[in-house]
Short mmCIF file of C-alpha atoms in Angstrom, two decimals:
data_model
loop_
_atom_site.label_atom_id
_atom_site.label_comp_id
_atom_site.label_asym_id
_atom_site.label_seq_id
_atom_site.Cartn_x
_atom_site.Cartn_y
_atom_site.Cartn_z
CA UNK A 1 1.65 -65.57 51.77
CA UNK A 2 1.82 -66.98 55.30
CA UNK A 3 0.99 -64.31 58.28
CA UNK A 4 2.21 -64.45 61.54
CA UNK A 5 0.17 -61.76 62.72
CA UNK A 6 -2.73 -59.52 61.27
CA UNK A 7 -1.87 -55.73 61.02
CA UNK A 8 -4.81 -54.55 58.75
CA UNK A 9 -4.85 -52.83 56.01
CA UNK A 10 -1.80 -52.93 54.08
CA UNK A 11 -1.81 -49.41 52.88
CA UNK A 12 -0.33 -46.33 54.61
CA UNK A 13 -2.54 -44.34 56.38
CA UNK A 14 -3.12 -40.54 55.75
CA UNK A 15 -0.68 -38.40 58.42
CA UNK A 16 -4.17 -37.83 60.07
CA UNK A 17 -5.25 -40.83 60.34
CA UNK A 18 -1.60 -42.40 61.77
CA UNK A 19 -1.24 -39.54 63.90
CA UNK A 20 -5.38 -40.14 65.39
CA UNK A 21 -4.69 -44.12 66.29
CA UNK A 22 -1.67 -42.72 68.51
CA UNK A 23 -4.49 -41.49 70.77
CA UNK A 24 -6.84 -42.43 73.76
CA UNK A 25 -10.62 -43.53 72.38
CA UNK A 26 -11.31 -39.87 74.03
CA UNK A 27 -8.55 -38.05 72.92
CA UNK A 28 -9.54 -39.77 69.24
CA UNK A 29 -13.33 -38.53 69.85
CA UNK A 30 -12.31 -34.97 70.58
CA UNK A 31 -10.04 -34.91 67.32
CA UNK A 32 -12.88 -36.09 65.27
CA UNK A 33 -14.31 -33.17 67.00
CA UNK A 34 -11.62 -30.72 66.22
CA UNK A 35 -11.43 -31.90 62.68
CA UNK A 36 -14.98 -31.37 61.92
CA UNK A 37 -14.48 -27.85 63.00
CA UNK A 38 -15.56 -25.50 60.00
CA UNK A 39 -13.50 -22.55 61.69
CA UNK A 40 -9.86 -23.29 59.70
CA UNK A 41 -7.98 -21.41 62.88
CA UNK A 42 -8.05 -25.06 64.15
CA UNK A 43 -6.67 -27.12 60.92
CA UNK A 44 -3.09 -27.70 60.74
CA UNK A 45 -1.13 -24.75 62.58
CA UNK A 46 -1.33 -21.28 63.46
CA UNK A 47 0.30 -18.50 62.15
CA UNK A 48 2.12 -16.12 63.75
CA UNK A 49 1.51 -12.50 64.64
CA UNK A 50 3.57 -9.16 64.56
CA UNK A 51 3.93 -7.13 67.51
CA UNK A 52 6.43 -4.77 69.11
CA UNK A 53 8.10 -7.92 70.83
CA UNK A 54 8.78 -9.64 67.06
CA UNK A 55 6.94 -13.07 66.37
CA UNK A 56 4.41 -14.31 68.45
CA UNK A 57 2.88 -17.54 68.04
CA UNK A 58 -0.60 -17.55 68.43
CA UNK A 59 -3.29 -19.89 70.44
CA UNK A 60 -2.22 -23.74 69.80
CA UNK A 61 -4.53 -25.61 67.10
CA UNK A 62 -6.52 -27.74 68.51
CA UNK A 63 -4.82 -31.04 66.99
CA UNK A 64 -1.66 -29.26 69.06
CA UNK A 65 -3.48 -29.04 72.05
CA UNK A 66 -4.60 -32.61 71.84
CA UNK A 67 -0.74 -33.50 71.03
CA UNK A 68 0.34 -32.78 74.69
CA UNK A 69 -1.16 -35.70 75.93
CA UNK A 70 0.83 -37.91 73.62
CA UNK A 71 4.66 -37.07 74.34
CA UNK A 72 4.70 -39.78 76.90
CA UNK A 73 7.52 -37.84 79.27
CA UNK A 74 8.04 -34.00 80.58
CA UNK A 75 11.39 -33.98 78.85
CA UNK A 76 10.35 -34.90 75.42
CA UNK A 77 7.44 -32.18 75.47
CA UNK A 78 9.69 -29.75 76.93
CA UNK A 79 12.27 -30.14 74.01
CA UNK A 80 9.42 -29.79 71.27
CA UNK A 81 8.43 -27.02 73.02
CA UNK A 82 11.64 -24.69 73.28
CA UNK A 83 12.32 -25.13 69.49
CA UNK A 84 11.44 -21.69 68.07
CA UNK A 85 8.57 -21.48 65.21
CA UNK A 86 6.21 -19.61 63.76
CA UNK A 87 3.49 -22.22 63.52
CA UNK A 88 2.38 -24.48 66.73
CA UNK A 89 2.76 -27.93 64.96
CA UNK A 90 5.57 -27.62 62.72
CA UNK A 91 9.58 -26.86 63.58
CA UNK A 92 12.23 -26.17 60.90
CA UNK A 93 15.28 -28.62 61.27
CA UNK A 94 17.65 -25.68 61.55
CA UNK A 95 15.56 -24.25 64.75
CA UNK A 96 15.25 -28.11 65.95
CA UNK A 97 18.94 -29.05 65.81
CA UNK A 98 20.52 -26.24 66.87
CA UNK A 99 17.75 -26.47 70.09
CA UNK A 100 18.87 -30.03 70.42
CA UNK A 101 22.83 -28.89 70.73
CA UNK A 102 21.94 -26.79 73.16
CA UNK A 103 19.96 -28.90 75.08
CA UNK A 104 22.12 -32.15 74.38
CA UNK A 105 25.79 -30.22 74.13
CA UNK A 106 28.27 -33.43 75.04
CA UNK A 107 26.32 -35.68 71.96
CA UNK A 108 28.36 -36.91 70.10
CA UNK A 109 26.35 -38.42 67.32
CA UNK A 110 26.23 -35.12 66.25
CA UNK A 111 29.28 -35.26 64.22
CA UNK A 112 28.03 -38.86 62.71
CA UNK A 113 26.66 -38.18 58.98
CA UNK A 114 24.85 -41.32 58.67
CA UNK A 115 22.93 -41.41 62.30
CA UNK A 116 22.06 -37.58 61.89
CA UNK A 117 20.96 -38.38 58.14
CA UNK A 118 18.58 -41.06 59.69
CA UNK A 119 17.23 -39.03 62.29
CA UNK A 120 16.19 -36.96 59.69
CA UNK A 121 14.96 -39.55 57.69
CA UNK A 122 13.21 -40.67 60.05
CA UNK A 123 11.74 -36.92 61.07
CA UNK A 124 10.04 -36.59 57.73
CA UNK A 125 12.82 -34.30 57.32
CA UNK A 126 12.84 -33.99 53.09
CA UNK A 127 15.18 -30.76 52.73
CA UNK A 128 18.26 -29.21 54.04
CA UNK A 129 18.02 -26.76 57.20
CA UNK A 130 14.59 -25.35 56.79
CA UNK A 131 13.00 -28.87 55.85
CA UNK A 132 9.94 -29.00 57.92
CA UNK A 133 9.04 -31.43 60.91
CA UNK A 134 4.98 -32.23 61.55
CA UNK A 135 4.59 -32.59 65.46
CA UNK A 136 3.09 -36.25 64.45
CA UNK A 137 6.51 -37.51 62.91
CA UNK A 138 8.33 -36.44 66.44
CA UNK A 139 5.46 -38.42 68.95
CA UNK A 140 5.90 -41.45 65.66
CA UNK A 141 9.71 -41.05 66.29
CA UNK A 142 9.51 -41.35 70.67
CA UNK A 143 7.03 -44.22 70.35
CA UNK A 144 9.53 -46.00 68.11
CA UNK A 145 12.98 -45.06 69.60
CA UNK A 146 12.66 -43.18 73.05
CA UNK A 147 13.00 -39.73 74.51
CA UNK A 148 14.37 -36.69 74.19
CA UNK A 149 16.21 -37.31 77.66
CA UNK A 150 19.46 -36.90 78.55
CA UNK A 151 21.49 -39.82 80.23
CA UNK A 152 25.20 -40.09 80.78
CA UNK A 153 25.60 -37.12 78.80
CA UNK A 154 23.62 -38.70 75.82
CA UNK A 155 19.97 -38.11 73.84
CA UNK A 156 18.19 -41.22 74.42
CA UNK A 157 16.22 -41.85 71.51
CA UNK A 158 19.57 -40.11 69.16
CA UNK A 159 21.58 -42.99 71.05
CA UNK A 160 19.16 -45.81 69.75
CA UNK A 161 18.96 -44.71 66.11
CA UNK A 162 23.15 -44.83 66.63
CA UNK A 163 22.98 -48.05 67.79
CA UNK A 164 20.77 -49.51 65.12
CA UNK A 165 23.32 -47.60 62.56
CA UNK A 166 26.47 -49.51 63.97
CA UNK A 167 25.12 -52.72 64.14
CA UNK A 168 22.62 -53.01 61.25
CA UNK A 169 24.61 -53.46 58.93
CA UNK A 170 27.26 -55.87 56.90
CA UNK A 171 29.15 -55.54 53.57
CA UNK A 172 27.54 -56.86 50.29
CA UNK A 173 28.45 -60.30 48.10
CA UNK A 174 30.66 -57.72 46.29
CA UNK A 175 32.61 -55.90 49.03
CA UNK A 176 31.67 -53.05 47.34
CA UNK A 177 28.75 -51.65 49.49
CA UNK A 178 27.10 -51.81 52.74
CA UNK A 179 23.61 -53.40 53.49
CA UNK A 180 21.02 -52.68 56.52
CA UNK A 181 18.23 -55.20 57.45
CA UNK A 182 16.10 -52.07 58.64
CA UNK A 183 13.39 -51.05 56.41
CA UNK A 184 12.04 -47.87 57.98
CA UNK A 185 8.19 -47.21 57.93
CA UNK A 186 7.44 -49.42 55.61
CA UNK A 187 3.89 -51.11 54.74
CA UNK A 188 3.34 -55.29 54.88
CA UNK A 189 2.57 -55.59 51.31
CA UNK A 190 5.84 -53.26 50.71
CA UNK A 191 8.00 -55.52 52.75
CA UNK A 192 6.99 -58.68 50.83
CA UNK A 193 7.56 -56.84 47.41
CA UNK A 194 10.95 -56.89 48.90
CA UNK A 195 11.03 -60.19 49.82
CA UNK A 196 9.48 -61.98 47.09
CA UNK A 197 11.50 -64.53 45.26
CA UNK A 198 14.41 -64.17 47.87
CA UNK A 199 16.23 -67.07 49.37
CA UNK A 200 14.49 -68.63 52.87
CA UNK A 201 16.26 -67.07 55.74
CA UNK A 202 16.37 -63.63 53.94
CA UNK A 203 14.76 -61.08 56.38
CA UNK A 204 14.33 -57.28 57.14
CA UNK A 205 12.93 -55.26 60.12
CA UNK A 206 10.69 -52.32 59.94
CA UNK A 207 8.46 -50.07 61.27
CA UNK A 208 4.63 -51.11 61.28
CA UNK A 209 2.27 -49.20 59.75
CA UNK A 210 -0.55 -50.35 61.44
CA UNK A 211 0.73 -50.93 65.11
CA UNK A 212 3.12 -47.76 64.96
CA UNK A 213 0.75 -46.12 67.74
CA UNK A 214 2.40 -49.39 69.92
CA UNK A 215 5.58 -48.53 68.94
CA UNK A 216 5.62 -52.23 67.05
CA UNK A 217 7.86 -53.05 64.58
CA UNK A 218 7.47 -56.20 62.73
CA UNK A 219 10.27 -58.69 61.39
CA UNK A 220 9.53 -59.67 57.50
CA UNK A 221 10.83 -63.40 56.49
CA UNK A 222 11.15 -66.11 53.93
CA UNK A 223 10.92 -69.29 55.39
CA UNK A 224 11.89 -72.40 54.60
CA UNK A 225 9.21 -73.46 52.24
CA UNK A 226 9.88 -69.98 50.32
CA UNK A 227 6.40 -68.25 51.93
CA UNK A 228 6.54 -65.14 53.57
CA UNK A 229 6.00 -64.68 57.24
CA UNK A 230 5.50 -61.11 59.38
CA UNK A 231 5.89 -61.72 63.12
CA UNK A 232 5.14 -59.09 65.51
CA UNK A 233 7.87 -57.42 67.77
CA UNK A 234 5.82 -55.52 70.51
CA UNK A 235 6.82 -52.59 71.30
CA UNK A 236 5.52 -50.77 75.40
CA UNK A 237 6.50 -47.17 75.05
CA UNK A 238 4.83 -46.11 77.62
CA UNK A 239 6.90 -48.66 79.96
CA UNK A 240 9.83 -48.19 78.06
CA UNK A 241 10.16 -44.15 78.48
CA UNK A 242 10.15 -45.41 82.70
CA UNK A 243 12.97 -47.45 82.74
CA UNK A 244 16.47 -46.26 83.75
CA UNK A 245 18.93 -47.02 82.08
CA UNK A 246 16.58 -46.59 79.24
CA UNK A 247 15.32 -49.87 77.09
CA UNK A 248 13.18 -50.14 74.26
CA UNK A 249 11.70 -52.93 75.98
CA UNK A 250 11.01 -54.73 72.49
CA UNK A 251 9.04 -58.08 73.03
CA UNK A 252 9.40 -60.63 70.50
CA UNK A 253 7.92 -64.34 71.87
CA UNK A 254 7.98 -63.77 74.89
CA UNK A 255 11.29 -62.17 75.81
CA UNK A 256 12.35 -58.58 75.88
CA UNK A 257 15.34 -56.64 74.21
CA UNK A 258 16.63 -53.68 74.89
CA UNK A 259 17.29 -52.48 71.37
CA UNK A 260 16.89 -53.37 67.91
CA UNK A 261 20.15 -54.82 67.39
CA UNK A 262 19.80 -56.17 70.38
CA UNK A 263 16.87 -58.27 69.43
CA UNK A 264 18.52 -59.08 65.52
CA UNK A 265 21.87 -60.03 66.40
CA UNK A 266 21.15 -62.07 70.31
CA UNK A 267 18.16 -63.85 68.71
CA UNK A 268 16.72 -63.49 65.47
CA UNK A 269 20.47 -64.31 63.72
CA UNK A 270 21.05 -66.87 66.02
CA UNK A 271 18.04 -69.26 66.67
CA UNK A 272 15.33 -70.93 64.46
CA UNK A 273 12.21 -68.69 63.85
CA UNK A 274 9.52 -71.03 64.36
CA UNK A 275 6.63 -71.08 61.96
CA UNK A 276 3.20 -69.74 62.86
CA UNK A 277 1.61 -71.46 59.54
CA UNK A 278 0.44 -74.75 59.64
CA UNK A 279 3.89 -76.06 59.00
CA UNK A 280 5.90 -76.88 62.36
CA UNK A 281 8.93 -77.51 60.15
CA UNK A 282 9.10 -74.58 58.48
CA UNK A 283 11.15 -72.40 60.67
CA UNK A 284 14.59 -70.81 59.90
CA UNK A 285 17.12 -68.77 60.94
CA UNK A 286 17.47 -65.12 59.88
CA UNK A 287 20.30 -65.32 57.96
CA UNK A 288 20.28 -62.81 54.81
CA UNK A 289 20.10 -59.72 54.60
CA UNK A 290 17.42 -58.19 52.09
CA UNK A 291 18.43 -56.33 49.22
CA UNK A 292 17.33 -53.17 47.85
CA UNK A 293 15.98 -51.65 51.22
CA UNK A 294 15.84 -47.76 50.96
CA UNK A 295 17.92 -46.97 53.77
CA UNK A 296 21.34 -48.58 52.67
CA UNK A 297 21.42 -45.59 50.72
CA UNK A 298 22.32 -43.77 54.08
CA UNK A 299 24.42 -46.45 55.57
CA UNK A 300 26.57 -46.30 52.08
CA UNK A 301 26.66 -42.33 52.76
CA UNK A 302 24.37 -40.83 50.05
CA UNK A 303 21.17 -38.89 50.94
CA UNK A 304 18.50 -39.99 52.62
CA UNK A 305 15.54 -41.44 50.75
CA UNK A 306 11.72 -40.22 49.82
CA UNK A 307 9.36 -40.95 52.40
#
């Protein structure tokens, strides 16, 4: 299989591990640190303590502590931090969305099944209201999609993962059902399971395993000589949060998109995807849709998948 860039290892990483490459080399150092700890008050959360004013959360773990540096904007740490909880790295989605009504009242994705099914999808939400969200799924989740920033009445990142709902989609050969070219957090070597034995031009977008501390996503492709090409599309999240109106600021060859669908249906649908193999004539034009990607089970209004 052709490669149009190299992401590493083709396995998922441990939580730990994706949550540690999100870091500054010092910020990684001092995790090492923390995580070498033999005192277990500083492993994954604290626990809460009674007194005569109720529930009291205790001293932040250490990993927590660390976590502040990485929320890239006031606002988004600010939200994280008013949800209510009884452990320092962990909210319950019942405590986080009714935090985010309050805090985002006039949202009106709120009522959308599908977008609020994917924002918990992509969460690591696996339950109903007291399914659990890590602190590292929420800075994974602003690297990829934005804030948690109001503008013109709207959540920023909540208005991207709307956006990529709406226009990620098209019906299937059949009528019958709905297909999305967005493959979530999804590994190379998963993405070309996918792909394999497709029809050149068939193509899907997802989240990179590897690069996710860059906010990268990566665009998955079977080109014209039926190999299967990855090609970067850089992500700057730490530009991106800076810009108003907000933009993803998505870099793919060169040029810069403001969303996802942005970047599929302005470019990658209409122009020739050159070939970074050996073979200048090997380029094509993303064109199908891959099948069998977990999150058309969302878009076609069923639950949301396993992680």
């Amino acid at each position: 299989m052709a490669d149009g860039f190299q992401e590493g290892a083709d396995n998922a990483e441990p939580d730990d591990s994706a949550y540690r490459r999100m870091m500054s080399e010092e910020l990684a150092a001092q995790w090492d640190d923390a995580s070498d700890m033999s005192d277990r008050s500083w492993s994954l959360g604290q626990s809460v303590v009674e007194s005569g004013f109720g529930s009291i959360t205790e001293t932040p773990c250490r990993k927590c502590t660390l976590a502040e540096e990485m929320f890239l904007c006031p606002e988004s740490r600010t939200f994280w931090e008013r949800i209510p909880s009884s452990v320092c790295c962990r909210r319950i989605w019942k405590d986080f969305i009714d935090t985010f009504r309050e805090d985002f009242p006039e949202e009106q994705a709120l009522v959308k099944k599908r977008v609020m099914n994917i924002f918990k999808c992509l969460l690591g939400v696996e339950y109903q209201d007291l399914g659990e969200i890590a602190v590292e799924d929420f800075l994974r989740l602003i690297r990829f999609f934005g804030p948690f920033r109001a503008e013109e009445d709207r959540c920023v990142v909540v208005k991207q993962i709307e956006q990529l709902v709406e226009n990620s989609f098209q019906k299937s050969k059949d009528k019958k059902s709905k297909i999305c070219w967005f493959g979530g957090y999804m590994t190379r070597s998963e993405a070309e399971t996918k792909l394999k034995d497709q029809k050149p031009g068939t193509f899907l977008i997802r989240m990179s395993v590897t690069e996710g501390d860059a906010g990268c996503f990566a665009l998955g492709l079977v080109m014209l000589d039926n190999t299967i090409e990855h090609f970067q599309i850089k992500g700057h999240p730490d530009e991106a949060v800076t810009m108003h109106p907000f933009s993803l600021e998505l870099e793919f060859k060169g040029r810069h998109f403001s969303s996802l669908p942005d970047l599929v249906n302005n470019c990658l649908c209409q122009e020739v995807i050159a070939s970074e193999s050996e073979n200048p004539e090997n380029g094509v034009r993303c064109s199908i849709i891959c099948p069998g990607l977990p999150y058309n089970q969302i878009i076609n209004g069923y639950k949301c998948p396993a992680r």
